[in-house]
Short mmCIF file of C-alpha atoms in Angstrom, two decimals:
data_model
loop_
_atom_site.label_atom_id
_atom_site.label_comp_id
_atom_site.label_asym_id
_atom_site.label_seq_id
_atom_site.Cartn_x
_atom_site.Cartn_y
_atom_site.Cartn_z
CA MET A 1 11.05 4.28 -11.84
CA MET A 2 14.44 5.90 -12.42
CA VAL A 3 14.48 6.99 -8.78
CA LEU A 4 14.40 3.35 -7.66
CA ALA A 5 16.48 1.89 -10.50
CA ASN A 6 19.50 1.58 -8.17
CA MET A 7 17.31 -0.41 -5.72
CA GLU A 8 17.63 2.31 -3.09
CA PHE A 9 15.52 5.21 -1.93
CA ASP A 10 17.47 7.82 -0.03
CA TRP A 11 16.86 11.22 1.54
CA ARG A 12 17.70 13.12 -1.65
CA ASP A 13 15.11 11.21 -3.67
CA ALA A 14 12.49 11.70 -0.95
CA THR A 15 13.26 15.40 -0.57
CA VAL A 16 13.16 16.18 -4.30
CA LEU A 17 9.88 14.30 -4.76
CA PHE A 18 8.33 16.02 -1.76
CA VAL A 19 9.50 19.53 -2.67
CA LEU A 20 8.28 19.21 -6.26
CA TRP A 21 4.92 17.93 -5.03
CA LEU A 22 4.64 20.68 -2.42
CA VAL A 23 5.45 23.44 -4.91
CA GLN A 24 2.78 22.18 -7.27
CA PHE A 25 0.33 21.78 -4.39
CA LEU A 26 0.85 25.33 -3.14
CA GLN A 27 1.27 26.97 -6.55
CA PRO A 28 -0.69 25.02 -9.18
CA GLY A 29 0.20 27.69 -11.72
CA LEU A 30 3.83 26.53 -11.62
CA ARG A 31 3.01 23.13 -13.09
CA ASP A 32 5.05 23.74 -16.25
CA ILE A 33 8.09 24.74 -14.24
CA VAL A 34 7.63 21.71 -12.01
CA ALA A 35 7.38 19.49 -15.09
CA ILE A 36 10.66 20.94 -16.37
CA ALA A 37 12.23 20.37 -12.95
CA TYR A 38 11.17 16.70 -13.10
CA GLY A 39 12.75 16.49 -16.56
CA VAL A 40 16.01 18.02 -15.36
CA TRP A 41 16.08 15.62 -12.44
CA MET A 42 15.59 12.67 -14.78
CA VAL A 43 18.52 13.88 -16.87
CA VAL A 44 20.66 14.16 -13.72
CA LEU A 45 19.70 10.62 -12.67
CA ALA A 46 20.39 9.27 -16.17
CA THR A 47 23.79 10.96 -16.14
CA GLU A 48 24.60 9.43 -12.76
CA PHE A 49 23.78 5.99 -14.16
CA VAL A 50 25.88 6.60 -17.27
CA VAL A 51 28.97 7.83 -15.39
CA GLY A 52 28.66 5.01 -12.87
CA ARG A 53 27.91 7.11 -9.82
CA LYS A 54 24.77 5.04 -9.41
CA VAL A 55 24.41 1.43 -10.47
CA LEU A 56 21.47 0.47 -12.66
CA LEU A 57 20.44 -2.65 -10.76
CA ALA A 58 16.68 -2.92 -11.26
CA PRO A 59 16.71 -4.13 -14.92
CA GLN A 60 19.43 -6.67 -14.11
CA TYR A 61 17.61 -8.03 -11.04
CA CYS A 62 14.30 -8.03 -12.88
CA TRP A 63 15.76 -10.14 -15.67
CA GLU A 64 17.23 -12.54 -13.10
CA MET A 65 13.83 -12.84 -11.40
CA ILE A 66 12.11 -13.56 -14.70
CA ARG A 67 14.62 -16.22 -15.70
CA ARG A 68 14.89 -17.87 -12.30
CA LYS A 69 12.98 -21.04 -11.59
CA HIS A 70 11.53 -20.84 -8.14
CA ASP A 71 11.24 -23.61 -5.62
CA ARG A 72 8.29 -23.12 -3.37
CA PRO A 73 9.21 -23.28 0.31
CA ALA A 74 8.02 -26.26 2.30
CA PRO A 75 4.82 -25.66 4.27
CA LEU A 76 5.01 -25.41 8.03
CA MET B 1 -42.49 32.86 14.06
CA ILE B 2 -39.96 35.30 12.68
CA THR B 3 -37.48 34.41 15.40
CA ARG B 4 -38.25 30.72 15.18
CA VAL B 5 -37.04 30.31 11.61
CA PRO B 6 -33.37 31.18 12.31
CA TYR B 7 -33.60 29.13 15.51
CA VAL B 8 -34.71 26.10 13.50
CA LYS B 9 -31.95 26.75 11.01
CA VAL B 10 -29.36 26.88 13.76
CA LEU B 11 -30.75 23.65 15.23
CA ALA B 12 -30.61 21.97 11.84
CA LEU B 13 -27.04 23.16 11.38
CA LEU B 14 -26.05 21.92 14.82
CA SER B 15 -27.72 18.58 14.26
CA THR B 16 -25.89 18.18 10.93
CA ALA B 17 -22.61 19.17 12.54
CA GLY B 18 -23.30 16.79 15.42
CA GLY B 19 -24.07 14.03 12.95
CA SER B 20 -20.84 14.70 11.08
CA ALA B 21 -18.85 14.70 14.31
CA LEU B 22 -20.54 11.48 15.42
CA SER B 23 -19.93 9.83 12.07
CA ALA B 24 -16.29 10.94 12.21
CA LEU B 25 -16.05 9.26 15.60
CA TRP B 26 -16.80 5.87 14.12
CA THR B 27 -15.62 6.24 10.53
CA PHE B 28 -12.07 7.25 11.36
CA PRO B 29 -11.42 4.23 13.63
CA ALA B 30 -13.23 2.05 11.10
CA ILE B 31 -10.94 3.20 8.27
CA LEU B 32 -7.89 2.68 10.49
CA THR B 33 -9.14 -0.79 11.44
CA SER B 34 -9.73 -1.71 7.82
CA ALA B 35 -6.26 -0.45 6.84
CA PHE B 36 -4.67 -2.62 9.52
CA LEU B 37 -6.79 -5.66 8.63
CA VAL B 38 -5.73 -5.57 4.98
CA ALA B 39 -2.10 -4.90 5.97
CA TRP B 40 -2.11 -7.91 8.32
CA GLY B 41 -3.81 -9.98 5.64
CA ALA B 42 -1.14 -9.02 3.09
CA GLU B 43 1.64 -9.84 5.55
CA ALA B 44 0.16 -13.29 6.11
CA ALA B 45 -0.54 -13.78 2.38
CA GLN B 46 3.11 -13.25 1.42
CA PHE B 47 3.86 -16.68 2.96
CA LEU B 48 1.30 -18.34 0.68
CA ILE B 49 1.83 -16.37 -2.52
CA SER B 50 4.64 -14.05 -3.62
CA GLN B 51 4.95 -10.76 -1.77
CA GLY B 52 4.37 -8.94 -5.05
CA VAL B 53 1.00 -10.61 -5.55
CA ALA B 54 0.07 -10.02 -1.91
CA LEU B 55 0.88 -6.33 -2.37
CA ALA B 56 -1.02 -6.23 -5.66
CA ILE B 57 -4.11 -7.60 -3.88
CA LEU B 58 -3.54 -5.08 -1.11
CA ALA B 59 -3.26 -2.29 -3.69
CA TRP B 60 -6.56 -3.38 -5.21
CA LEU B 61 -8.30 -3.25 -1.86
CA GLN B 62 -6.74 0.06 -0.94
CA THR B 63 -7.63 1.69 -4.23
CA LEU B 64 -11.26 0.53 -4.12
CA PRO B 65 -12.47 3.97 -2.99
CA GLU B 66 -10.38 5.53 -5.74
CA PHE B 67 -12.00 3.24 -8.30
CA ALA B 68 -15.41 4.24 -6.98
CA VAL B 69 -14.61 7.95 -7.37
CA GLU B 70 -13.07 7.48 -10.81
CA ALA B 71 -16.00 5.38 -12.03
CA VAL B 72 -18.52 8.00 -10.93
CA ILE B 73 -16.57 10.86 -12.51
CA ALA B 74 -15.94 8.96 -15.75
CA TRP B 75 -19.59 7.89 -15.93
CA ASP B 76 -20.72 11.50 -15.44
CA ALA B 77 -18.21 12.59 -18.07
CA GLY B 78 -19.86 10.24 -20.51
CA ARG B 79 -23.12 12.14 -20.08
CA GLU B 80 -21.62 15.59 -19.62
CA PRO B 81 -18.49 15.80 -21.78
CA GLU B 82 -17.51 19.15 -20.25
CA ARG B 83 -16.76 17.24 -17.03
CA ALA B 84 -14.32 14.92 -18.78
CA HIS B 85 -11.26 16.74 -17.52
CA LEU B 86 -12.24 15.80 -13.95
CA ALA B 87 -11.60 12.13 -14.70
CA ILE B 88 -8.02 12.82 -15.71
CA ALA B 89 -7.64 15.35 -12.89
CA ASN B 90 -8.59 12.68 -10.34
CA LEU B 91 -6.18 10.16 -11.88
CA THR B 92 -3.23 12.54 -12.09
CA GLY B 93 -3.99 13.91 -8.63
CA ALA B 94 -3.98 10.41 -7.17
CA ILE B 95 -0.70 9.45 -8.86
CA ARG B 96 0.90 12.75 -7.85
CA LEU B 97 -0.18 12.33 -4.25
CA LEU B 98 1.22 8.81 -3.92
CA LEU B 99 4.50 9.77 -5.55
CA GLY B 100 4.99 13.23 -4.09
CA LEU B 101 3.65 12.67 -0.60
CA GLY B 102 3.40 8.91 -0.06
CA TRP B 103 6.91 7.88 -1.09
CA PRO B 104 8.73 10.70 0.79
CA MET B 105 6.61 10.20 3.91
CA ILE B 106 7.58 6.52 3.98
CA TYR B 107 11.21 7.51 3.81
CA PHE B 108 10.95 10.11 6.58
CA VAL B 109 8.99 7.76 8.86
CA PHE B 110 11.60 5.06 8.18
CA ALA B 111 14.49 7.47 8.88
CA ALA B 112 12.92 8.73 12.11
CA SER B 113 12.21 5.18 13.30
CA SER B 114 15.76 4.11 12.44
CA ARG B 115 17.12 6.96 14.54
CA ASN B 116 14.85 6.05 17.44
CA ARG B 117 15.96 2.44 17.26
CA ALA B 118 19.61 3.47 17.15
CA ALA B 119 19.10 5.73 20.15
CA GLY B 120 17.32 2.88 21.91
CA GLY B 121 20.43 0.76 22.24
CA ALA B 122 21.82 -0.32 18.90
CA GLN B 123 25.35 -1.71 19.05
CA HIS B 124 26.81 0.61 16.43
CA ALA B 125 25.90 4.09 15.34
CA ALA B 126 23.40 4.14 12.48
CA PRO B 127 23.90 6.67 9.66
CA LEU B 128 21.98 9.88 10.12
CA LEU B 129 19.84 9.39 7.01
CA PRO B 130 20.01 5.75 5.94
CA ALA B 131 18.68 4.69 2.54
CA ILE B 132 15.84 2.20 2.15
CA ARG B 133 17.47 -0.77 0.44
CA LEU B 134 15.11 -2.79 -1.70
CA GLU B 135 15.27 -6.54 -2.13
CA ARG B 136 16.02 -8.26 -5.44
CA GLU B 137 12.45 -9.44 -5.96
CA HIS B 138 11.26 -5.80 -5.80
CA ALA B 139 12.93 -5.20 -9.16
CA LEU B 140 9.85 -6.72 -10.80
CA GLU B 141 7.61 -4.01 -9.33
CA ILE B 142 10.07 -1.25 -10.21
CA MET B 143 10.40 -2.42 -13.81
CA GLY B 144 6.63 -3.00 -13.85
CA LEU B 145 6.26 0.77 -13.91
CA VAL B 146 8.10 1.03 -17.23
CA PRO B 147 5.61 -0.46 -19.77
CA PRO B 148 2.58 1.63 -18.66
CA LEU B 149 4.70 4.79 -18.50
CA LEU B 150 6.04 4.16 -22.00
CA TYR B 151 2.55 3.43 -23.27
CA PHE B 152 1.29 6.70 -21.81
CA GLY B 153 3.97 8.35 -23.92
CA VAL B 154 2.32 6.74 -26.95
CA ILE B 155 -1.12 7.99 -25.81
CA LEU B 156 0.23 11.52 -25.41
CA LEU B 157 1.85 11.38 -28.83
CA LYS B 158 -1.31 10.29 -30.60
CA GLN B 159 -3.44 12.61 -28.41
CA ARG B 160 -6.27 10.11 -28.09
CA PHE B 161 -7.24 7.81 -25.25
CA THR B 162 -9.66 5.15 -26.43
CA TRP B 163 -10.98 1.79 -25.27
CA VAL B 164 -8.21 0.14 -27.32
CA ASP B 165 -5.65 1.91 -25.13
CA ALA B 166 -7.61 0.74 -22.11
CA LEU B 167 -7.32 -2.86 -23.28
CA VAL B 168 -3.57 -2.45 -23.84
CA LEU B 169 -3.16 -1.04 -20.32
CA LEU B 170 -5.21 -3.90 -18.85
CA ALA B 171 -3.08 -6.41 -20.77
CA LEU B 172 0.07 -4.80 -19.36
CA TYR B 173 -1.33 -5.18 -15.85
CA VAL B 174 -2.21 -8.85 -16.44
CA ALA B 175 1.32 -9.50 -17.73
CA TYR B 176 2.75 -7.81 -14.66
CA LEU B 177 0.59 -9.96 -12.38
CA TRP B 178 1.65 -13.10 -14.25
CA LEU B 179 5.32 -12.30 -13.62
CA LEU B 180 4.61 -11.70 -9.96
CA PHE B 181 2.75 -15.00 -9.66
CA ARG B 182 5.87 -16.84 -10.79
CA ASN B 183 7.74 -15.57 -7.76
CA ALA B 184 8.03 -17.79 -4.72
CA PRO B 185 6.31 -16.93 -1.44
CA ARG B 186 8.39 -15.84 1.52
CA GLY B 187 10.02 -18.56 3.55
CA ALA B 188 8.27 -19.58 6.76
CA GLU B 189 11.34 -18.53 8.74
CA HIS B 190 10.32 -14.89 8.19
CA ALA B 191 6.92 -15.49 9.79
CA ALA B 192 8.34 -14.69 13.23
CA ASP B 193 8.74 -11.04 12.15
CA ALA B 194 5.07 -10.77 11.22
CA PRO B 195 2.55 -9.20 13.61
CA ALA B 196 0.51 -11.48 15.86
CA VAL B 197 -2.65 -11.33 13.74
CA SER B 198 -0.75 -12.29 10.56
CA ARG B 199 1.01 -15.10 12.42
CA TRP B 200 -2.32 -16.34 13.74
CA ALA B 201 -3.80 -16.40 10.24
CA TYR B 202 -0.75 -18.10 8.76
CA ARG B 203 -0.62 -20.77 11.45
CA GLN B 204 -4.18 -21.96 10.89
CA PRO B 205 -4.17 -25.60 9.80
CA GLY B 206 -5.16 -26.76 6.31
CA TRP B 207 -7.96 -24.92 4.53
CA ARG B 208 -8.46 -22.55 7.45
CA ARG B 209 -5.23 -20.75 6.60
CA PRO B 210 -6.30 -19.32 3.22
CA VAL B 211 -9.76 -18.68 4.62
CA ALA B 212 -8.36 -16.70 7.56
CA ILE B 213 -6.09 -14.68 5.26
CA ALA B 214 -8.92 -14.07 2.78
CA ALA B 215 -11.17 -13.03 5.68
CA LEU B 216 -8.61 -10.43 6.81
CA LEU B 217 -8.20 -9.06 3.29
CA GLY B 218 -11.88 -9.31 2.31
CA GLY B 219 -13.19 -8.05 5.66
CA GLY B 220 -10.79 -5.13 5.69
CA GLY B 221 -11.55 -4.27 2.07
CA ALA B 222 -15.31 -4.42 2.59
CA LEU B 223 -15.10 -2.32 5.76
CA LEU B 224 -12.92 0.20 3.96
CA TYR B 225 -15.27 0.50 1.01
CA VAL B 226 -18.42 0.79 3.11
CA THR B 227 -16.84 3.35 5.43
CA ALA B 228 -15.09 5.51 2.87
CA HIS B 229 -17.82 5.57 0.26
CA PRO B 230 -20.11 8.22 1.82
CA PHE B 231 -17.16 10.59 2.20
CA LEU B 232 -16.27 10.28 -1.44
CA GLU B 233 -19.63 11.47 -2.65
CA PHE B 234 -18.51 15.02 -2.23
CA VAL B 235 -15.67 15.18 -4.63
CA LEU B 236 -13.15 17.97 -4.63
CA VAL B 237 -11.29 16.38 -7.44
CA GLN B 238 -7.52 16.22 -7.78
CA TRP B 239 -6.53 17.06 -4.22
CA VAL B 240 -9.21 16.17 -1.72
CA ALA B 241 -10.70 13.07 -3.36
CA PRO B 242 -7.32 11.40 -3.92
CA PHE B 243 -6.24 12.31 -0.40
CA LEU B 244 -9.34 10.74 1.12
CA SER B 245 -9.25 7.70 -1.10
CA GLU B 246 -5.54 7.08 -0.55
CA PHE B 247 -5.62 7.48 3.20
CA PRO B 248 -5.79 3.70 3.91
CA GLU B 249 -2.76 3.06 1.70
CA LYS B 250 -0.75 5.53 3.67
CA VAL B 251 -1.83 4.06 7.00
CA SER B 252 -0.56 0.57 6.16
CA ALA B 253 2.55 1.88 4.40
CA PHE B 254 3.52 4.02 7.40
CA TYR B 255 2.76 1.13 9.72
CA TRP B 256 5.39 -0.89 7.84
CA ALA B 257 7.82 2.01 7.50
CA ARG B 258 7.81 2.45 11.28
CA ARG B 259 9.01 -1.13 11.64
CA VAL B 260 12.15 -0.16 9.65
CA THR B 261 12.78 -3.71 8.36
CA HIS B 262 9.47 -3.55 6.51
CA ALA B 263 10.16 -0.16 4.86
CA PRO B 264 10.91 -1.81 1.46
CA MET B 265 7.52 -3.51 1.66
CA ALA B 266 5.89 -0.16 2.44
CA LEU B 267 7.54 1.42 -0.58
CA MET B 268 6.51 -1.50 -2.78
CA ASN B 269 2.95 -1.09 -1.51
CA MET B 270 3.02 2.41 -3.00
CA VAL B 271 4.71 1.25 -6.22
CA SER B 272 2.11 -1.49 -6.61
CA SER B 273 -0.65 1.08 -6.16
CA ASN B 274 1.06 3.32 -8.72
CA ILE B 275 1.12 0.50 -11.27
CA ASN B 276 -2.54 -0.17 -10.52
CA GLN B 277 -3.32 3.50 -11.12
CA TRP B 278 -1.32 3.76 -14.35
CA THR B 279 -3.01 0.69 -15.81
CA VAL B 280 -6.37 -0.39 -14.40
CA LEU B 281 -7.53 2.92 -12.96
CA ALA B 282 -6.53 4.78 -16.12
CA ALA B 283 -8.18 2.13 -18.29
CA MET B 284 -11.45 2.73 -16.48
CA ILE B 285 -11.73 6.25 -17.89
CA PRO B 286 -12.44 5.42 -21.54
CA LEU B 287 -14.27 2.23 -20.56
CA CYS B 288 -16.68 4.02 -18.20
CA THR B 289 -17.58 6.81 -20.54
CA ALA B 290 -19.95 6.66 -23.44
CA THR B 291 -17.93 9.17 -25.45
CA PRO B 292 -16.08 7.69 -28.41
CA ALA B 293 -12.64 8.90 -27.44
CA TYR B 294 -10.64 11.25 -25.32
CA ALA B 295 -8.18 13.56 -26.85
CA ILE B 296 -5.41 14.35 -24.46
CA MET B 297 -3.33 17.39 -25.09
CA ALA B 298 0.39 16.90 -24.69
CA CYS B 299 0.34 19.20 -21.69
CA GLY B 300 -1.89 16.75 -19.86
CA TRP B 301 -5.11 18.64 -20.31
CA ILE B 302 -8.06 16.86 -21.72
CA SER B 303 -11.08 17.47 -23.83
CA THR B 304 -13.62 15.11 -25.32
CA SER B 305 -13.93 14.59 -29.01
CA THR B 306 -17.21 15.43 -30.65
CA GLY B 307 -17.00 12.47 -32.95
CA PRO B 308 -14.69 10.58 -35.23
CA SER B 309 -13.86 13.72 -37.18
CA GLY B 310 -11.69 15.31 -34.57
CA SER B 311 -11.45 16.84 -31.18
CA ARG B 312 -12.83 20.04 -29.76
CA SER B 313 -10.79 22.83 -28.34
CA CYS B 314 -9.79 22.17 -24.77
CA SER B 315 -10.20 25.77 -23.71
CA PRO B 316 -13.09 25.18 -21.25
CA CYS B 317 -11.05 22.74 -19.26
CA CYS B 318 -7.77 24.56 -19.37
CA SER B 319 -8.52 27.08 -16.68
CA PRO B 320 -6.21 26.77 -13.67
CA ALA B 321 -9.19 26.02 -11.43
CA SER B 322 -10.08 22.93 -13.38
CA ARG B 323 -6.61 21.48 -13.18
#
């Protein structure tokens, strides 16, 4: 969820997710280390949101979507 | 006679192998066809209902084989508690596979397709590795991941996974669907971007339109279930079963990722499946077993409780092979 909280998915996100999955796939014994790596990554992401390097857009947009009244488009 | 026995064995082996090869010849195209049918159905459905709901329906159809596997494992675990860890192993394996392989693959397919498009005559140079930019309405799906994830934190803290937790998870999923239902469908002006089959279904007059869309979704889902089911009877839990059962999801997601403009929809297809897994699929585990409760160790390992008094040691299921 935190990966997409800025409403973008870029090459860094994809690479980190893939590498962590691959490590655990090839070396199941490293699951604890992989879990720690996920935790560290979450801390890095949280820090980026706090310092403003990334913008936390998903909660804001979600709230807008919940509050918005929707007009259904006219049928063809 | 002595020489005939091995000969017969070899013949039997060859006939089995031939049967498997023959079945692969028709099952693989059938699974591909079903994946495309449900993807086309979802693309047409997003003009009748919100895209989120269309993707949630798609996620349901795509995870049908996963539900079948999970139900069988959980049911067996109810009778043989020592197999209980397999139910969680299948769930975590499926989530891990979607997140660790599905999401990145969508990105890399999208990036490669973007480059190809740029090389094919775009006016201005595209960035080497562009980001997939999600639309505002996708925020509902992204935030929809939060409540089940938080609730799983509660489950881990109390180290028990009971039918009450299952009901809470199901309620979270219903609430998520309700929010999606409030969203408006896509405008008809976007229909031109849809593939021909989706356009055909959407342009049917009157009652034929929902019927055509439902036929695409229902037909694809039924074909998928019938085709995939025999393959899921042999279950190499955690890696092979999730990979087989999630194959159709990846087909439709990559199909959208290749079209570049539909990459956000592909990613949301995966997110929708993830929410489905965290809520409904997980809820099936305590509901399908006859055991009174699961006790989940904080590390993610599982053992079944022997009764209301407390839980057993998880040592039998903590071997690396069982994870």
